[in-house]
PDB file of C-alpha atoms in Angstrom:
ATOM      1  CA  UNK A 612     -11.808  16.019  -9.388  1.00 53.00           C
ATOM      2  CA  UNK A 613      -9.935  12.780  -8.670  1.00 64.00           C
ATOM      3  CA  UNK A 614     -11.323   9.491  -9.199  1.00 63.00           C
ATOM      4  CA  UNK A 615     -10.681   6.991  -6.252  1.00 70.00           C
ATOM      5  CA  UNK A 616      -9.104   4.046  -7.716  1.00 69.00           C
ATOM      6  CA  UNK A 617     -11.527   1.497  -4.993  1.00 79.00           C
ATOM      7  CA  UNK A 618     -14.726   2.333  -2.814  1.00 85.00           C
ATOM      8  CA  UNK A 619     -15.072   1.428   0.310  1.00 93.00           C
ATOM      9  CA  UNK A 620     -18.284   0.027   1.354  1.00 94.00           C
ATOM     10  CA  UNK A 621     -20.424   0.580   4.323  1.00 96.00           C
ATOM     11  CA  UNK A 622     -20.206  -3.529   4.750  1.00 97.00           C
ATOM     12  CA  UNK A 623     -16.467  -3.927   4.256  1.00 97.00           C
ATOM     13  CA  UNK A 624     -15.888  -1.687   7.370  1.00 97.00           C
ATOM     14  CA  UNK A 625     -15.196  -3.529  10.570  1.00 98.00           C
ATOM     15  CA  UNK A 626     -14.913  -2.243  13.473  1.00 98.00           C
ATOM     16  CA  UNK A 627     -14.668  -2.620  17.585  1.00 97.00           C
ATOM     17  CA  UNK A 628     -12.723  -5.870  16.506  1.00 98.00           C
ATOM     18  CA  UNK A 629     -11.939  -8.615  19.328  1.00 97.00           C
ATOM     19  CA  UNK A 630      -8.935  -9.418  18.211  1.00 98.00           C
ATOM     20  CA  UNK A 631      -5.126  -9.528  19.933  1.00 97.00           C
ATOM     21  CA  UNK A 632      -3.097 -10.607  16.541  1.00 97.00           C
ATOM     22  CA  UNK A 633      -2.631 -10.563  12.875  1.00 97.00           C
ATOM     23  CA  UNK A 634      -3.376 -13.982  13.123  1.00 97.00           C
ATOM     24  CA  UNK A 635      -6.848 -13.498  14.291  1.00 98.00           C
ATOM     25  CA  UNK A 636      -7.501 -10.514  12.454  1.00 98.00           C
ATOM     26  CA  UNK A 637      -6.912 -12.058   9.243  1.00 98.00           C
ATOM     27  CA  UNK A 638      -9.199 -14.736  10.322  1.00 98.00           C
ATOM     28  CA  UNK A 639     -12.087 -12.416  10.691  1.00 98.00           C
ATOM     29  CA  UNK A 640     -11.027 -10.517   7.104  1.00 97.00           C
ATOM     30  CA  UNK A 641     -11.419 -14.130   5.744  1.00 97.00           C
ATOM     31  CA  UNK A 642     -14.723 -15.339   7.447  1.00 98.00           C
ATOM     32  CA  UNK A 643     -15.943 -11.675   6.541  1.00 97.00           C
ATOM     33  CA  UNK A 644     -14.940 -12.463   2.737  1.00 96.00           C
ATOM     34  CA  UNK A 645     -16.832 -15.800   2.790  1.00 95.00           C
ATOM     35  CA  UNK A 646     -19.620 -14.807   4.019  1.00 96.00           C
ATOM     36  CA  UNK A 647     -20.048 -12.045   1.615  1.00 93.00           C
ATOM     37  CA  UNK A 648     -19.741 -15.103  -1.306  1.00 93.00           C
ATOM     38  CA  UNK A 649     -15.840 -14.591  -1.827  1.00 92.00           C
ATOM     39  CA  UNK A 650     -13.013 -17.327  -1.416  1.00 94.00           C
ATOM     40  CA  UNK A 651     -12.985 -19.338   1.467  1.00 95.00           C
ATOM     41  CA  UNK A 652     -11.558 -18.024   4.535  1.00 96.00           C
ATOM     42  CA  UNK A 653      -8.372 -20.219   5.105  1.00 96.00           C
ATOM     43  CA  UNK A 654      -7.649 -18.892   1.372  1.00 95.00           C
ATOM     44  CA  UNK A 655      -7.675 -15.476   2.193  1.00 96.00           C
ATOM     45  CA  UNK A 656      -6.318 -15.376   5.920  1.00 97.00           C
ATOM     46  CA  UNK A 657      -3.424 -17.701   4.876  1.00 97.00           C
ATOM     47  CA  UNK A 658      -2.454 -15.136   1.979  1.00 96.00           C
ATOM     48  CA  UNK A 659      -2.621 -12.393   4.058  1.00 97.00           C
ATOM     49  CA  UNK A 660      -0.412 -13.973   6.721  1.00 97.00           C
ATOM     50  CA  UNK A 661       2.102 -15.130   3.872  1.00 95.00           C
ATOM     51  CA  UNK A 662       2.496 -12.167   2.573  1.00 93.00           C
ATOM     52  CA  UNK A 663       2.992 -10.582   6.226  1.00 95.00           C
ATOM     53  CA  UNK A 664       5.909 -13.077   7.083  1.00 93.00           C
ATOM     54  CA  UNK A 665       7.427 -11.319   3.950  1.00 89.00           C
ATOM     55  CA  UNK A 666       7.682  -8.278   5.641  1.00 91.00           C
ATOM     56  CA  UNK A 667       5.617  -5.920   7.911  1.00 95.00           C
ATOM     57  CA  UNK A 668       2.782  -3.752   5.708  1.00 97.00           C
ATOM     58  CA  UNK A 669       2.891  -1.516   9.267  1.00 97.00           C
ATOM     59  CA  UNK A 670       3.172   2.211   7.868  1.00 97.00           C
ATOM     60  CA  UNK A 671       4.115   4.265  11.106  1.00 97.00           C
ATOM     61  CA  UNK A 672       1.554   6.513  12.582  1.00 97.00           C
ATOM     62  CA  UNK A 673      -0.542   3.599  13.613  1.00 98.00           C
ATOM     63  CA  UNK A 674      -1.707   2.702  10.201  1.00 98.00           C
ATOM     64  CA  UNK A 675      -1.374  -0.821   8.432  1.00 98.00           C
ATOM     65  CA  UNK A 676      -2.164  -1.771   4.991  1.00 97.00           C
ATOM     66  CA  UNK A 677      -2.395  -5.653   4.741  1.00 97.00           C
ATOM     67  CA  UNK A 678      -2.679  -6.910   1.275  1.00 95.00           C
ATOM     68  CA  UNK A 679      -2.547 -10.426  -0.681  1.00 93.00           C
ATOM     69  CA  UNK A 680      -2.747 -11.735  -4.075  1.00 90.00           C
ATOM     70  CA  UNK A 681      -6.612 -14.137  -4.101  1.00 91.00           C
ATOM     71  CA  UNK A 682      -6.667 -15.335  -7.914  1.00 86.00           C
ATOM     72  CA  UNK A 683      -9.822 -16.397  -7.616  1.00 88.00           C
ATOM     73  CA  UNK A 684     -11.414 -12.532  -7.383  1.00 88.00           C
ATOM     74  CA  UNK A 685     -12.226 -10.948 -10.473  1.00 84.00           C
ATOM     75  CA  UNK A 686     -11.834  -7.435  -8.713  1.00 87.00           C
ATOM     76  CA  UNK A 687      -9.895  -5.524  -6.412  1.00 90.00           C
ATOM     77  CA  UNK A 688     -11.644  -5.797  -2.963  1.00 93.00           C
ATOM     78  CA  UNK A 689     -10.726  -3.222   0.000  1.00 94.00           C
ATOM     79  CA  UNK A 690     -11.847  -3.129   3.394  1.00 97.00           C
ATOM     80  CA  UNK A 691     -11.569  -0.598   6.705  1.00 97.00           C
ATOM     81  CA  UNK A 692     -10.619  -2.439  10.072  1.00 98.00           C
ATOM     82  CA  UNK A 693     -10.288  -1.042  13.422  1.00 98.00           C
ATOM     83  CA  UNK A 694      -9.246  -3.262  16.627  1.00 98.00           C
ATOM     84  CA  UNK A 695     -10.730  -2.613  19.634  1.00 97.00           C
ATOM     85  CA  UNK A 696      -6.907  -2.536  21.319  1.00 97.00           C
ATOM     86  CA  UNK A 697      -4.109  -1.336  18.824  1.00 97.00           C
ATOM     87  CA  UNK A 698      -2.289  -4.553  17.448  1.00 97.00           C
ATOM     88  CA  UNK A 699       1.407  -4.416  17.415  1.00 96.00           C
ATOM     89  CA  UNK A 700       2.210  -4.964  13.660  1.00 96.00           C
ATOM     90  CA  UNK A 701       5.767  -4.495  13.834  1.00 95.00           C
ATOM     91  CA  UNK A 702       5.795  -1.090  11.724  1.00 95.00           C
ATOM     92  CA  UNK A 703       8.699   1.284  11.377  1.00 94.00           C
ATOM     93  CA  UNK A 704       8.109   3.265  13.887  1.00 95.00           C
ATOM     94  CA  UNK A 705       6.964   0.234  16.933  1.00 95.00           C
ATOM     95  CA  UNK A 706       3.848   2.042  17.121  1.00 97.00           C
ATOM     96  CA  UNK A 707       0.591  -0.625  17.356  1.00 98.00           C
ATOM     97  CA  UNK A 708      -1.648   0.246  14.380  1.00 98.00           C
ATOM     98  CA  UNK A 709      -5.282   0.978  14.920  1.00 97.00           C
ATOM     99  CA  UNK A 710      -6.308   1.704  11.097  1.00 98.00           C
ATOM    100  CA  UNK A 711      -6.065  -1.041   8.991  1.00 98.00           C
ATOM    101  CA  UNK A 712      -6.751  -1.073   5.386  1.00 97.00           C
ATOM    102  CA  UNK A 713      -6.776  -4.448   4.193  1.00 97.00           C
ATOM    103  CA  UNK A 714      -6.373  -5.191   0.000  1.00 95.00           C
ATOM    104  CA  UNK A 715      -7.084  -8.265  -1.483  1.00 94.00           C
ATOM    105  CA  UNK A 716      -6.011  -8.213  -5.425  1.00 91.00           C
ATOM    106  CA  UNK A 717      -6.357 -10.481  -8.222  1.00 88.00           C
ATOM    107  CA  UNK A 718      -3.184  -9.600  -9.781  1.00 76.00           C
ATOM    108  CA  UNK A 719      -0.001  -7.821  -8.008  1.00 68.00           C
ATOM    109  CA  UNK A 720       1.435  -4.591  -9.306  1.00 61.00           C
ATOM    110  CA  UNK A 721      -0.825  -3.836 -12.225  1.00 73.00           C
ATOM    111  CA  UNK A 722      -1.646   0.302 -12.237  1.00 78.00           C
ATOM    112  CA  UNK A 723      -4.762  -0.772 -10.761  1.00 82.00           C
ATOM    113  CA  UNK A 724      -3.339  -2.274  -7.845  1.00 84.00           C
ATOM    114  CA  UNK A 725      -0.544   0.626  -6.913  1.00 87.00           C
ATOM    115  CA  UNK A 726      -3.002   3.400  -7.547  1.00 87.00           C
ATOM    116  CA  UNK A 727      -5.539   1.560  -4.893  1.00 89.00           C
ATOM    117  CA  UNK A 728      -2.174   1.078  -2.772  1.00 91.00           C
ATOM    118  CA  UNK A 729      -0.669   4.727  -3.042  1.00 92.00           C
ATOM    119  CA  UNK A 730      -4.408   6.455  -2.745  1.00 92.00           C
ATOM    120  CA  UNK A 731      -4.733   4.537   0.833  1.00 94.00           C
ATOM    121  CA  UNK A 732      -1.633   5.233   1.880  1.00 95.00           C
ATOM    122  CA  UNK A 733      -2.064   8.896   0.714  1.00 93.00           C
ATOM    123  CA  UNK A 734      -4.987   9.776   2.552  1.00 94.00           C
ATOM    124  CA  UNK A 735      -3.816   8.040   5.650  1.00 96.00           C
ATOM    125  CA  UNK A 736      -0.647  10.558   5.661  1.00 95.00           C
ATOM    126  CA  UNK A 737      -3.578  13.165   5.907  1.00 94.00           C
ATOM    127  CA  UNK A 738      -3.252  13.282   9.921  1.00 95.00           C
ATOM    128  CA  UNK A 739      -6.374  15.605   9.601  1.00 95.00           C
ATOM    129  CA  UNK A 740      -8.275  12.603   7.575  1.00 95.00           C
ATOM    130  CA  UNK A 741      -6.792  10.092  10.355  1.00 96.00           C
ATOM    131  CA  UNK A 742      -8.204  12.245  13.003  1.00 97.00           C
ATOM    132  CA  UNK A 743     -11.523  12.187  11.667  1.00 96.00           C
ATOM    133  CA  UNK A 744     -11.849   8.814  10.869  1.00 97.00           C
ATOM    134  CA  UNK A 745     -11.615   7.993  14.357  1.00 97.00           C
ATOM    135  CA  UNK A 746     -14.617   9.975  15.781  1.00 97.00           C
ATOM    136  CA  UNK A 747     -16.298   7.813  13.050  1.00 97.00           C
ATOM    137  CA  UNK A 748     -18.008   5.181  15.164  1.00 96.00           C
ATOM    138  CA  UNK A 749     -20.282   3.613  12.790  1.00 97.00           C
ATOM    139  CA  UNK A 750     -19.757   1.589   9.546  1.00 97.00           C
ATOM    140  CA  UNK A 751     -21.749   4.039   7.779  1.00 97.00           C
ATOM    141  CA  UNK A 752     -19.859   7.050   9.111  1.00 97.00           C
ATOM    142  CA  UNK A 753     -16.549   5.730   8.009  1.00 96.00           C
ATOM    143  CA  UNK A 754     -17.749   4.685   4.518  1.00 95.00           C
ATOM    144  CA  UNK A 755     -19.287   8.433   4.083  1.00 95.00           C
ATOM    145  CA  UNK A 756     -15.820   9.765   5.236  1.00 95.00           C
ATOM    146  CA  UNK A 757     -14.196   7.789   2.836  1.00 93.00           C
ATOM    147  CA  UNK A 758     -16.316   8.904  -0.229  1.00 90.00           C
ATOM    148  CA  UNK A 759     -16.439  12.457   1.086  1.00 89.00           C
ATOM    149  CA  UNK A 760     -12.555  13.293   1.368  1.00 86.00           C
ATOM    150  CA  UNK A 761     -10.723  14.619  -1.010  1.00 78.00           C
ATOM    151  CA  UNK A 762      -9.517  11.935  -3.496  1.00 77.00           C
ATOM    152  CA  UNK A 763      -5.911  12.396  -3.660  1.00 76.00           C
ATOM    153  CA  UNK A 764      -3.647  12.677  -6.848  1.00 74.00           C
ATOM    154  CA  UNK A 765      -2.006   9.834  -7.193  1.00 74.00           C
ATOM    155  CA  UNK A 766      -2.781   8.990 -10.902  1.00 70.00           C
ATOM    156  CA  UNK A 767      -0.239  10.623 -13.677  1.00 66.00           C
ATOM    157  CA  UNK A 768      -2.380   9.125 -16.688  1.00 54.00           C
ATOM    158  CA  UNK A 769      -5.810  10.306 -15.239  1.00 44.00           C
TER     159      UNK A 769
ATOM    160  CA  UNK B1356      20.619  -9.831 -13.415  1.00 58.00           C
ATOM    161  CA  UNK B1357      17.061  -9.043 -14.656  1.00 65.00           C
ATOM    162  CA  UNK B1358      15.455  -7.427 -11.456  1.00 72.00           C
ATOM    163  CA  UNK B1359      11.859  -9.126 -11.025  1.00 79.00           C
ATOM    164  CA  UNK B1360      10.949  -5.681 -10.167  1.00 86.00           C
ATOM    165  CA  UNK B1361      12.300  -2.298 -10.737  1.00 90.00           C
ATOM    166  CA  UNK B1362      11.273   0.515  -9.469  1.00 92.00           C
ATOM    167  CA  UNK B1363      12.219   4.444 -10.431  1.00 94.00           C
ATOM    168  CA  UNK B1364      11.432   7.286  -7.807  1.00 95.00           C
ATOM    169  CA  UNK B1365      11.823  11.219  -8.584  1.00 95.00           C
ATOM    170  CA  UNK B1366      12.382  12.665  -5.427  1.00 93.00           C
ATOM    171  CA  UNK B1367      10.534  16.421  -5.250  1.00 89.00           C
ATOM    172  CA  UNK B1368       9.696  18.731  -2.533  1.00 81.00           C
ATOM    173  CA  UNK B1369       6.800  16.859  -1.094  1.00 88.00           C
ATOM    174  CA  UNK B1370       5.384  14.028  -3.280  1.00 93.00           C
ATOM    175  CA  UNK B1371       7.836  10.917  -4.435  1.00 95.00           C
ATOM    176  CA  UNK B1372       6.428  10.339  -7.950  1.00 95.00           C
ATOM    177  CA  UNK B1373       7.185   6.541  -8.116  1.00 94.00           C
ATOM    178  CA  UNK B1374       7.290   4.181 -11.579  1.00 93.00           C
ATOM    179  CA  UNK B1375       7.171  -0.015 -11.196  1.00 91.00           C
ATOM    180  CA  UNK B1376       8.066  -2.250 -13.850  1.00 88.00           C
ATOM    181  CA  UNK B1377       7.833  -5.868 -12.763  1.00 80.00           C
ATOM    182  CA  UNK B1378       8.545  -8.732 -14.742  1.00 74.00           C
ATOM    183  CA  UNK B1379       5.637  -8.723 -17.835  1.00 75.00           C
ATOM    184  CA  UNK B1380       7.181  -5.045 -18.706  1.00 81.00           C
ATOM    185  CA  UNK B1381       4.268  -2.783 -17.906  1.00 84.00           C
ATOM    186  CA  UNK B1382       5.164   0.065 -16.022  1.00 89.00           C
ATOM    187  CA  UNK B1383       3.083   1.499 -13.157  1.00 89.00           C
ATOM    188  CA  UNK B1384       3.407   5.229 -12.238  1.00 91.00           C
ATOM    189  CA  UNK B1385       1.991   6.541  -9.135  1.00 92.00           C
ATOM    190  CA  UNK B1386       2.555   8.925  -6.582  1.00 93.00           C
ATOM    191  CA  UNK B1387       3.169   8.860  -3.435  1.00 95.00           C
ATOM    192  CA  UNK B1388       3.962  11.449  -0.225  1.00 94.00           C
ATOM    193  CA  UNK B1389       7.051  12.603   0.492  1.00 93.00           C
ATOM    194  CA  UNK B1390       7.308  11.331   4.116  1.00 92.00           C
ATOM    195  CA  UNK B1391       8.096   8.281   5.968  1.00 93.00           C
ATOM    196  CA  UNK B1392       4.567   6.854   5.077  1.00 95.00           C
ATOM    197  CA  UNK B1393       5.820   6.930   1.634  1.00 95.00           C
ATOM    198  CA  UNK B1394       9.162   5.452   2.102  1.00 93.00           C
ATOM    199  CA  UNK B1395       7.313   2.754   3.913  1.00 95.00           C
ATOM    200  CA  UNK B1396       5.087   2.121   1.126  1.00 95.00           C
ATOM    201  CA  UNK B1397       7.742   1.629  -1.234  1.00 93.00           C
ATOM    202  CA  UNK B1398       9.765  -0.887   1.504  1.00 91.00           C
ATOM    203  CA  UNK B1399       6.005  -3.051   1.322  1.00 92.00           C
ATOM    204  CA  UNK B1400       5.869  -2.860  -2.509  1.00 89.00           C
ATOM    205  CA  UNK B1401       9.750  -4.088  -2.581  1.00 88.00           C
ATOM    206  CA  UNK B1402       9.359  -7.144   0.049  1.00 86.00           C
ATOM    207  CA  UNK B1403       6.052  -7.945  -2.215  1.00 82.00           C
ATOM    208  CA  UNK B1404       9.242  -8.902  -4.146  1.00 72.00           C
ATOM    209  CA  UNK B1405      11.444 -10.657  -1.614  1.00 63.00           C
ATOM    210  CA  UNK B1406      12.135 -13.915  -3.083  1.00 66.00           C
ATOM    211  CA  UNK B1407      12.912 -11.814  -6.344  1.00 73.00           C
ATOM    212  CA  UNK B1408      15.792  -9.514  -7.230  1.00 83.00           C
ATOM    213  CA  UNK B1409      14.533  -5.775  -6.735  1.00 86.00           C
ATOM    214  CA  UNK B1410      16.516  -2.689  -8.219  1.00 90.00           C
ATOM    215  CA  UNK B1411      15.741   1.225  -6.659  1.00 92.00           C
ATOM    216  CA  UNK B1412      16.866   4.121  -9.121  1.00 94.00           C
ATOM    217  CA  UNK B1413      16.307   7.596  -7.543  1.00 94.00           C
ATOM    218  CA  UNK B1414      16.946  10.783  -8.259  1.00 94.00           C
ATOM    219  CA  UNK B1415      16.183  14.911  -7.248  1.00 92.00           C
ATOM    220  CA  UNK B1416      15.993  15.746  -3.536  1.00 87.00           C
ATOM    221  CA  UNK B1417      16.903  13.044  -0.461  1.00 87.00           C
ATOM    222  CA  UNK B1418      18.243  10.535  -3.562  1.00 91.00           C
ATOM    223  CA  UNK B1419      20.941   9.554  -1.765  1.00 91.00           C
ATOM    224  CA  UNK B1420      18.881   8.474   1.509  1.00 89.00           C
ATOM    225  CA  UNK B1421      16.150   7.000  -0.425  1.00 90.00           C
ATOM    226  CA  UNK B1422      18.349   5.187  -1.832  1.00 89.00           C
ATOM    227  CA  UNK B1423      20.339   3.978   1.578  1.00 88.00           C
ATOM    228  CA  UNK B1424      16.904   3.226   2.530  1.00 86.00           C
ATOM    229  CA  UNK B1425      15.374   1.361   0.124  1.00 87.00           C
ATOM    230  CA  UNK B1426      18.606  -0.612  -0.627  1.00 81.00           C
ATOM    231  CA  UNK B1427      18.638  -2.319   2.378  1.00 77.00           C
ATOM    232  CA  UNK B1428      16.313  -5.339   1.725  1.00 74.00           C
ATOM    233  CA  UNK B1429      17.401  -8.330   0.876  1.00 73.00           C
ATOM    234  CA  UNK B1430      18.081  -9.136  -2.871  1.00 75.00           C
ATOM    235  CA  UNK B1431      17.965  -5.836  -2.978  1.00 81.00           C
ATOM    236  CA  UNK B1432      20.041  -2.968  -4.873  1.00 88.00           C
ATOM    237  CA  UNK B1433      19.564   0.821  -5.259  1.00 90.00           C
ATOM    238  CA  UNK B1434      21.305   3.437  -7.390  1.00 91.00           C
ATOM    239  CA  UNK B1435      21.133   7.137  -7.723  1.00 93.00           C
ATOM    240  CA  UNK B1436      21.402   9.077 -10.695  1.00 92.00           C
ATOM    241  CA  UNK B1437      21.275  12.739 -11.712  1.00 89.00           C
ATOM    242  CA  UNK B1438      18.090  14.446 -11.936  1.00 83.00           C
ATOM    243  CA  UNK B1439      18.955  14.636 -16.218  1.00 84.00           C
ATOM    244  CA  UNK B1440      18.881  11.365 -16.729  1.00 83.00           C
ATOM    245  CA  UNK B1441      15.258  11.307 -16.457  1.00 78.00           C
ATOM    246  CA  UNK B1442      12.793  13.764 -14.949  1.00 81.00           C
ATOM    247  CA  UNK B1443      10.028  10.996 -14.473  1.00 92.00           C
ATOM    248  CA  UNK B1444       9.900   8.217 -12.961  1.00 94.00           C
ATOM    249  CA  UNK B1445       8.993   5.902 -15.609  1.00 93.00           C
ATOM    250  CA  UNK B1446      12.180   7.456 -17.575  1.00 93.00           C
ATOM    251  CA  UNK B1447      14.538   6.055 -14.615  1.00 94.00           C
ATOM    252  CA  UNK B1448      12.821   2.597 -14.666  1.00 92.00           C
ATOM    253  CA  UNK B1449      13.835   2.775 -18.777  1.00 91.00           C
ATOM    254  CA  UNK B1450      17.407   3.993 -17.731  1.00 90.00           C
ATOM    255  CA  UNK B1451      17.541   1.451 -15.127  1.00 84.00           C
ATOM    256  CA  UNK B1452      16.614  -1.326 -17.394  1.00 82.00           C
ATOM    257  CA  UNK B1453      18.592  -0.778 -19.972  1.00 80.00           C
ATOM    258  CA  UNK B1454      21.833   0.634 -18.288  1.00 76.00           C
ATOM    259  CA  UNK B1455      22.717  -0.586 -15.285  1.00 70.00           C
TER     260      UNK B1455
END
């Protein structure tokens, strides 16, 4: 049985968000992150959008993965987002996204961070693991779905 | 040119198994699926890289458009090689740094 490489809290899933942009999502990752006694929020929203103007994190198939380097976290930190409209994130395929895993890292491209990034991106190619994520309407739900789907394999060394 | 980050992907039926070697010379291997979410993944890990240069090495099935693909970022370049020069990904990301 696979080991997933992050866990997704219960608390770190947001959804039914007001927001119309990456701008203001980010802002609401950030307050979210402060509040919970992380870096401030202008840290983390302003190294989300940085990395953004890089180049879109947009998958296809509605399904973002914003990420950002925040030195100041001693641990990889992952969180679940839904929109209440689909934001357009300028993605491959020009499809708005609607699930967006967001991953703040201390460090880029250490194993650590790569595994988190290829097991998200893994189970969100599952369209059956897509499709129930969205009748998930509570925090709680989506956090149980998480832990309960099959971890995939994306670890040669494990 | 050192590339800031390199990257080797073995190309097989439905999984791209994918090694990263950035600029401290650890190398990362992970794997990822074989469809356009995949691809796309790899694009974000590469423009994580942007201000860098950034080197793609594929091989096995689809090389050739992985490799049209991925090569088109900016300070970007992508090569393909036969499947023998290295069966895993981590071996290409050797090859690639040494080699080319």
């Amino acid at each position: 049985m696979n080991v997933p490489a992050v866990h997704l809290q219960a608390g770190d899933v947001l959804l039914d968000l007001p927001v119309e942009n990456r701008c203001q999502l980010f802002e609401v990752i950030g307050r979210h992150v402060e509040r919970g006694g992380g870096p401030s929020t202008e840290s983390v929203a302003s190294a989300l959008l940085r990395r953004e103007q890089l180049g879109s994190t947009g998958l296809g198939d509605g399904v973002a993965i914003p990420h950002a380097q925040v030195r100041t976290l001693d641990r990889i930190r992952v969180f679940y987002a839904r929109p209440r409209v689909p934001l357009a994130f300028d993605a491959p395929d020009r499809r708005p996204v609607v699930d967006i895993v967001v991953l703040l890292v201390p460090h880029p491209t250490t194993q650590e961070h790569l595994e988190a990034l290829a097991e998200m991106v893994s189970r969100f190619a599952d369209r059956p693991f897509r499709e129930m994520l969205h009748r998930c309407d509570t925090s709680e739900l989506v956090a149980t779905h998480f832990r309960r789907a099959v971890v995939p394999d994306v670890c040669l060394s494990r | 040119m050192n590339p800031s980050l390199c990257i080797g992907i073995a190309s097989r039926d439905e999984v791209l198994e994918v090694a990263a070697r950035e600029g401290s010379g650890n190398i990362a291997v992970f794997l990822l699926p074989g469809s356009s979410m995949g691809i796309a993944a790899i694009r974000i890990i590469l423009a994580d890289y942007a201000v860098g240069h950034t080197r793609v090495v594929a091989s096995g099935k689809n090389a050739i458009d992985l490799a049209l693909t991925l090569g088109n970022v900016p300070g970007g370049e992508a090569f393909v090689v036969a499947a023998e020069t290295g069966k895993e990904a981590a071996d290409l990301v050797r090859y690639a740094t040494r080699v080319l």
